[in-house]
Short mmCIF file of C-alpha atoms in Angstrom, two decimals:
data_model
loop_
_atom_site.label_atom_id
_atom_site.label_comp_id
_atom_site.label_asym_id
_atom_site.label_seq_id
_atom_site.Cartn_x
_atom_site.Cartn_y
_atom_site.Cartn_z
CA UNK A 1 0.00 0.00 0.00
CA UNK A 2 2.90 2.37 0.76
CA UNK A 3 4.15 2.07 -2.84
CA UNK A 4 0.68 2.94 -4.14
CA UNK A 5 0.52 6.03 -1.90
CA UNK A 6 3.95 7.18 -3.12
CA UNK A 7 2.90 6.63 -6.74
CA UNK A 8 -0.25 8.71 -6.19
CA UNK A 9 1.73 11.54 -4.59
CA UNK A 10 4.37 11.51 -7.34
CA UNK A 11 1.78 11.45 -10.14
CA UNK A 12 -0.26 14.20 -8.48
CA UNK A 13 2.82 16.42 -8.23
CA UNK A 14 3.21 16.09 -12.01
CA UNK A 15 -0.16 17.81 -12.53
CA UNK A 16 0.83 20.58 -10.09
CA UNK A 17 4.08 21.13 -12.01
CA UNK A 18 2.14 21.23 -15.29
CA UNK A 19 -0.02 23.98 -13.79
CA UNK A 20 3.14 25.98 -13.07
CA UNK A 21 4.26 25.51 -16.68
CA UNK A 22 1.40 27.65 -17.95
CA UNK A 23 2.14 30.30 -15.32
CA UNK A 24 5.78 30.65 -16.41
CA UNK A 25 5.10 30.14 -20.14
CA UNK A 26 7.14 26.95 -20.39
CA UNK A 27 7.48 25.26 -23.78
CA UNK A 28 5.73 21.93 -23.17
CA UNK A 29 7.57 19.95 -25.85
CA UNK A 30 11.03 20.99 -24.63
CA UNK A 31 10.12 20.35 -21.00
CA UNK A 32 8.65 16.92 -21.80
CA UNK A 33 11.78 15.81 -23.69
CA UNK A 34 14.08 16.95 -20.87
CA UNK A 35 11.67 15.32 -18.42
CA UNK A 36 12.09 11.94 -20.15
CA UNK A 37 15.89 12.31 -20.14
CA UNK A 38 15.84 13.16 -16.42
CA UNK A 39 13.50 10.27 -15.62
CA UNK A 40 15.75 7.86 -17.52
CA UNK A 41 18.86 9.07 -15.69
CA UNK A 42 16.97 8.76 -12.37
CA UNK A 43 16.37 5.08 -13.10
CA UNK A 44 20.04 4.48 -13.89
CA UNK A 45 21.04 6.14 -10.61
CA UNK A 46 18.51 4.05 -8.66
CA UNK A 47 19.71 0.79 -10.28
CA UNK A 48 21.46 -1.25 -7.58
CA UNK A 49 23.70 -3.21 -9.98
CA UNK A 50 26.62 -1.83 -12.03
CA UNK A 51 25.29 -0.33 -15.26
CA UNK A 52 26.12 -2.77 -18.08
CA UNK A 53 24.58 -1.86 -21.43
CA UNK A 54 25.37 -5.29 -22.96
CA UNK A 55 23.60 -7.05 -20.11
CA UNK A 56 20.60 -4.71 -20.38
CA UNK A 57 20.34 -5.29 -24.14
CA UNK A 58 19.95 -9.00 -23.42
CA UNK A 59 17.03 -8.55 -21.03
CA UNK A 60 13.78 -10.13 -22.22
CA UNK A 61 11.91 -6.89 -21.65
CA UNK A 62 14.37 -4.56 -23.43
CA UNK A 63 12.76 -4.37 -26.89
CA UNK A 64 9.31 -4.11 -25.33
CA UNK A 65 10.43 -0.92 -23.57
CA UNK A 66 11.48 0.48 -26.94
CA UNK A 67 7.91 0.21 -28.23
CA UNK A 68 6.44 1.41 -24.95
CA UNK A 69 8.73 4.46 -24.87
CA UNK A 70 7.62 5.47 -28.36
CA UNK A 71 3.97 5.05 -27.31
CA UNK A 72 4.67 7.35 -24.32
CA UNK A 73 5.72 10.26 -26.53
CA UNK A 74 3.01 9.57 -29.14
CA UNK A 75 0.26 9.62 -26.52
CA UNK A 76 1.61 12.90 -25.17
CA UNK A 77 1.40 14.50 -28.60
CA UNK A 78 -2.08 13.06 -29.15
CA UNK A 79 -3.14 14.59 -25.83
CA UNK A 80 -1.86 17.97 -27.02
CA UNK A 81 -3.77 17.63 -30.33
CA UNK A 82 -6.93 16.54 -28.49
CA UNK A 83 -6.67 19.55 -26.17
CA UNK A 84 -6.34 21.90 -29.15
CA UNK A 85 -9.16 20.41 -31.21
CA UNK A 86 -11.64 19.22 -28.57
CA UNK A 87 -10.67 21.00 -25.35
CA UNK A 88 -8.79 20.17 -22.14
CA UNK A 89 -11.72 18.36 -20.52
CA UNK A 90 -12.06 15.90 -23.39
CA UNK A 91 -8.33 15.12 -23.22
CA UNK A 92 -8.52 14.65 -19.43
CA UNK A 93 -11.53 12.35 -19.64
CA UNK A 94 -9.99 10.28 -22.47
CA UNK A 95 -6.78 9.84 -20.46
CA UNK A 96 -8.36 8.92 -17.13
CA UNK A 97 -11.22 6.81 -18.48
CA UNK A 98 -8.56 4.60 -20.06
CA UNK A 99 -8.21 2.92 -16.67
CA UNK A 100 -11.06 0.70 -17.91
CA UNK A 101 -8.63 -1.09 -20.27
CA UNK A 102 -6.16 -2.43 -17.66
CA UNK A 103 -9.07 -3.23 -15.32
CA UNK A 104 -10.78 -5.40 -17.95
CA UNK A 105 -7.41 -6.94 -18.88
CA UNK A 106 -6.66 -7.87 -15.27
CA UNK A 107 -10.09 -9.40 -14.67
CA UNK A 108 -10.28 -11.47 -17.87
CA UNK A 109 -6.61 -12.36 -18.51
CA UNK A 110 -5.34 -12.79 -14.95
CA UNK A 111 -8.68 -13.96 -13.53
CA UNK A 112 -8.57 -11.28 -10.85
CA UNK A 113 -11.23 -11.25 -8.20
CA UNK A 114 -14.57 -9.59 -8.80
CA UNK A 115 -17.43 -8.97 -6.42
CA UNK A 116 -20.42 -6.71 -6.13
CA UNK A 117 -18.59 -4.19 -3.93
CA UNK A 118 -15.62 -4.02 -6.31
CA UNK A 119 -17.78 -3.76 -9.43
CA UNK A 120 -19.86 -0.95 -7.91
CA UNK A 121 -16.64 0.80 -6.85
CA UNK A 122 -15.16 0.58 -10.37
CA UNK A 123 -18.38 1.89 -11.98
CA UNK A 124 -18.50 4.78 -9.50
CA UNK A 125 -14.81 5.45 -10.21
CA UNK A 126 -15.47 5.83 -13.95
CA UNK A 127 -18.42 8.15 -13.27
CA UNK A 128 -16.28 10.13 -10.81
CA UNK A 129 -13.48 10.49 -13.36
CA UNK A 130 -15.90 11.90 -15.93
CA UNK A 131 -17.63 14.34 -13.56
CA UNK A 132 -14.42 15.55 -11.91
CA UNK A 133 -12.56 16.02 -15.20
CA UNK A 134 -15.30 18.08 -16.85
CA UNK A 135 -14.18 21.39 -15.39
CA UNK A 136 -14.11 23.42 -18.55
CA UNK A 137 -16.96 25.31 -20.13
CA UNK A 138 -15.11 25.54 -23.47
CA UNK A 139 -18.02 23.97 -25.28
CA UNK A 140 -15.88 22.78 -28.19
CA UNK A 141 -17.94 20.34 -30.27
CA UNK A 142 -16.46 16.92 -31.01
CA UNK A 143 -16.80 16.52 -34.77
CA UNK A 144 -16.52 13.18 -36.55
CA UNK A 145 -13.21 14.27 -38.05
CA UNK A 146 -11.72 15.05 -34.62
CA UNK A 147 -13.24 12.09 -32.77
CA UNK A 148 -10.25 9.92 -33.67
CA UNK A 149 -7.90 11.90 -31.38
CA UNK A 150 -9.60 11.31 -28.00
CA UNK A 151 -10.17 7.68 -29.04
CA UNK A 152 -6.44 7.25 -29.71
CA UNK A 153 -5.60 8.93 -26.37
CA UNK A 154 -7.99 6.55 -24.61
CA UNK A 155 -6.49 3.48 -26.31
CA UNK A 156 -2.87 4.65 -25.98
CA UNK A 157 -3.15 5.48 -22.28
CA UNK A 158 -4.84 2.15 -21.63
CA UNK A 159 -2.18 0.26 -23.58
CA UNK A 160 0.57 1.91 -21.51
CA UNK A 161 -0.95 0.84 -18.17
CA UNK A 162 -1.81 -2.63 -19.45
CA UNK A 163 1.68 -3.13 -20.89
CA UNK A 164 3.28 -2.12 -17.60
CA UNK A 165 1.27 -4.82 -15.83
CA UNK A 166 1.99 -7.46 -18.49
CA UNK A 167 5.74 -6.80 -18.69
CA UNK A 168 6.08 -6.53 -14.91
CA UNK A 169 4.37 -9.91 -14.53
CA UNK A 170 6.11 -11.78 -17.35
CA UNK A 171 9.62 -10.38 -17.65
CA UNK A 172 10.78 -7.88 -15.03
CA UNK A 173 12.57 -9.09 -11.91
CA UNK A 174 12.43 -7.16 -8.65
CA UNK A 175 15.95 -5.78 -9.06
CA UNK A 176 15.32 -4.69 -12.66
CA UNK A 177 12.42 -2.32 -11.92
CA UNK A 178 14.58 0.86 -11.84
CA UNK A 179 16.42 0.10 -15.10
CA UNK A 180 13.21 -1.17 -16.74
CA UNK A 181 11.54 2.17 -15.95
CA UNK A 182 14.67 3.99 -17.10
CA UNK A 183 14.63 2.20 -20.46
CA UNK A 184 11.01 3.18 -21.13
CA UNK A 185 11.75 6.84 -20.45
CA UNK A 186 15.02 6.56 -22.37
CA UNK A 187 13.32 5.51 -25.60
CA UNK A 188 10.65 8.16 -25.10
CA UNK A 189 13.50 10.68 -24.71
CA UNK A 190 15.29 9.51 -27.86
CA UNK A 191 12.09 9.81 -29.91
CA UNK A 192 11.41 13.23 -28.42
CA UNK A 193 14.97 14.48 -29.04
CA UNK A 194 14.74 13.65 -32.76
CA UNK A 195 11.41 15.47 -32.98
CA UNK A 196 12.82 18.45 -31.06
CA UNK A 197 15.87 18.61 -33.35
CA UNK A 198 13.50 18.75 -36.31
CA UNK A 199 11.54 21.61 -34.68
CA UNK A 200 14.74 23.55 -33.94
CA UNK A 201 16.13 22.93 -37.45
CA UNK A 202 12.94 24.25 -39.05
CA UNK A 203 13.03 27.32 -36.80
CA UNK A 204 9.66 26.59 -35.16
CA UNK A 205 11.14 26.46 -31.65
CA UNK A 206 14.17 27.73 -29.74
CA UNK A 207 15.79 26.01 -26.76
CA UNK A 208 15.51 28.04 -23.53
CA UNK A 209 17.06 27.44 -20.11
CA UNK A 210 13.76 27.75 -18.26
CA UNK A 211 12.34 24.87 -20.30
CA UNK A 212 15.28 22.66 -19.36
CA UNK A 213 14.87 23.49 -15.66
CA UNK A 214 11.13 22.81 -15.92
CA UNK A 215 11.80 19.46 -17.56
CA UNK A 216 14.22 18.40 -14.83
CA UNK A 217 11.70 19.34 -12.13
CA UNK A 218 9.10 17.20 -13.89
CA UNK A 219 11.35 14.24 -14.63
CA UNK A 220 12.06 13.13 -11.07
CA UNK A 221 8.42 12.74 -9.90
CA UNK A 222 7.54 11.28 -13.32
CA UNK A 223 10.12 8.52 -12.85
CA UNK A 224 8.96 7.73 -9.34
CA UNK A 225 5.29 7.70 -10.34
CA UNK A 226 6.06 4.78 -12.69
CA UNK A 227 8.60 3.13 -10.39
CA UNK A 228 6.25 3.05 -7.39
CA UNK A 229 3.30 2.01 -9.57
CA UNK A 230 5.26 -1.02 -10.81
CA UNK A 231 6.27 -1.86 -7.24
CA UNK A 232 2.62 -1.61 -6.19
CA UNK A 233 1.61 -3.94 -9.04
CA UNK A 234 4.11 -6.50 -7.71
CA UNK A 235 2.33 -6.62 -4.35
CA UNK A 236 0.51 -9.93 -4.06
CA UNK A 237 -2.19 -8.64 -1.74
CA UNK A 238 -3.87 -6.40 -4.34
CA UNK A 239 -5.12 -7.09 -7.87
CA UNK A 240 -4.01 -4.82 -10.71
CA UNK A 241 -7.65 -3.83 -11.33
CA UNK A 242 -7.82 -2.60 -7.74
CA UNK A 243 -4.50 -0.77 -7.95
CA UNK A 244 -5.28 0.98 -11.26
CA UNK A 245 -8.70 2.06 -10.01
CA UNK A 246 -7.41 3.49 -6.73
CA UNK A 247 -4.33 5.04 -8.38
CA UNK A 248 -6.14 6.84 -11.21
CA UNK A 249 -9.03 8.09 -9.10
CA UNK A 250 -6.80 9.15 -6.20
CA UNK A 251 -4.44 11.05 -8.54
CA UNK A 252 -7.42 12.87 -10.04
CA UNK A 253 -8.78 13.59 -6.56
CA UNK A 254 -5.47 14.87 -5.11
CA UNK A 255 -4.62 16.98 -8.18
CA UNK A 256 -8.12 18.51 -8.18
CA UNK A 257 -7.89 19.40 -4.48
CA UNK A 258 -4.40 20.82 -5.09
CA UNK A 259 -5.86 23.00 -7.84
CA UNK A 260 -8.40 24.37 -5.36
CA UNK A 261 -5.85 25.00 -2.60
CA UNK A 262 -2.88 26.32 -4.58
CA UNK A 263 -4.37 27.71 -7.79
CA UNK A 264 -7.77 28.88 -6.52
CA UNK A 265 -9.64 26.82 -9.11
CA UNK A 266 -13.41 27.05 -8.97
CA UNK A 267 -15.37 23.86 -9.47
CA UNK A 268 -18.83 23.25 -10.80
CA UNK A 269 -21.46 21.31 -8.83
CA UNK A 270 -20.86 18.24 -11.02
CA UNK A 271 -17.16 18.40 -10.13
CA UNK A 272 -17.99 18.25 -6.40
CA UNK A 273 -20.32 15.33 -7.05
CA UNK A 274 -17.45 13.65 -8.90
CA UNK A 275 -15.09 14.23 -5.96
CA UNK A 276 -17.63 12.70 -3.56
CA UNK A 277 -18.07 9.66 -5.82
CA UNK A 278 -14.28 9.37 -6.17
CA UNK A 279 -13.87 9.11 -2.41
CA UNK A 280 -16.70 6.57 -2.18
CA UNK A 281 -15.27 4.50 -5.06
CA UNK A 282 -11.82 4.32 -3.43
CA UNK A 283 -13.39 3.15 -0.17
CA UNK A 284 -15.47 0.47 -1.90
CA UNK A 285 -12.60 -0.84 -4.03
CA UNK A 286 -10.23 -0.83 -1.04
CA UNK A 287 -12.76 -2.72 1.09
CA UNK A 288 -13.14 -5.36 -1.62
CA UNK A 289 -9.47 -6.40 -1.24
#
């Protein structure tokens, strides 16, 4: 449970840092790329064994992390496109509602426990995610042409969480968790660096020191959010469907409350209903363990 709490706190701090990005006019792309580099280096530092690239290349999970790292950066860009075309709320809902994918995967593939209390808790969690995320009154219509973007964000985010569970279960040993996490972020960084070089070469962006500092500040909690989530998934006392439900809803809950306390955000009635349902869903899912 302690690993799950740490993962929630680390992931929630990411949203707080993102809020500060807009305040200080940080270039998101540059910060994200530096963030992935920082997260990858954090994993190497946390690795208890001597760093041996040949040995790492021979790991069963290595080439899987290559694909997963690329998906990381693609989903980020899809989130940005979704925000531009459909609004922030649609992007937030698509990202958080994706928790349904690893939940279904855990129940059907790993035969994880189900019960009335747990099922009710998961349903309430999905409703809570929707109500809490719909903070904006942008009113941007979702056209058929733009519908593909939130769908891809939903699928991509779900694939990331599901893949983490699958790889952790099948290939990753306890001692390899730091370097496994580092490899995922490393490939995301490599993909992002090539894209950033292209942007700089075409003159559409210019590297600034503040963006590098912002990326470093984001990278450390980003690494630990994944590291602690994987450690929580390894705990035998809790199913992955339970962990993903509690993690996603709690992150949304904590980040929303942080927005109220530190950024004076004003919520709609439906947001408060969502927060109440989020608390209830966490209690129900936790009691079903």
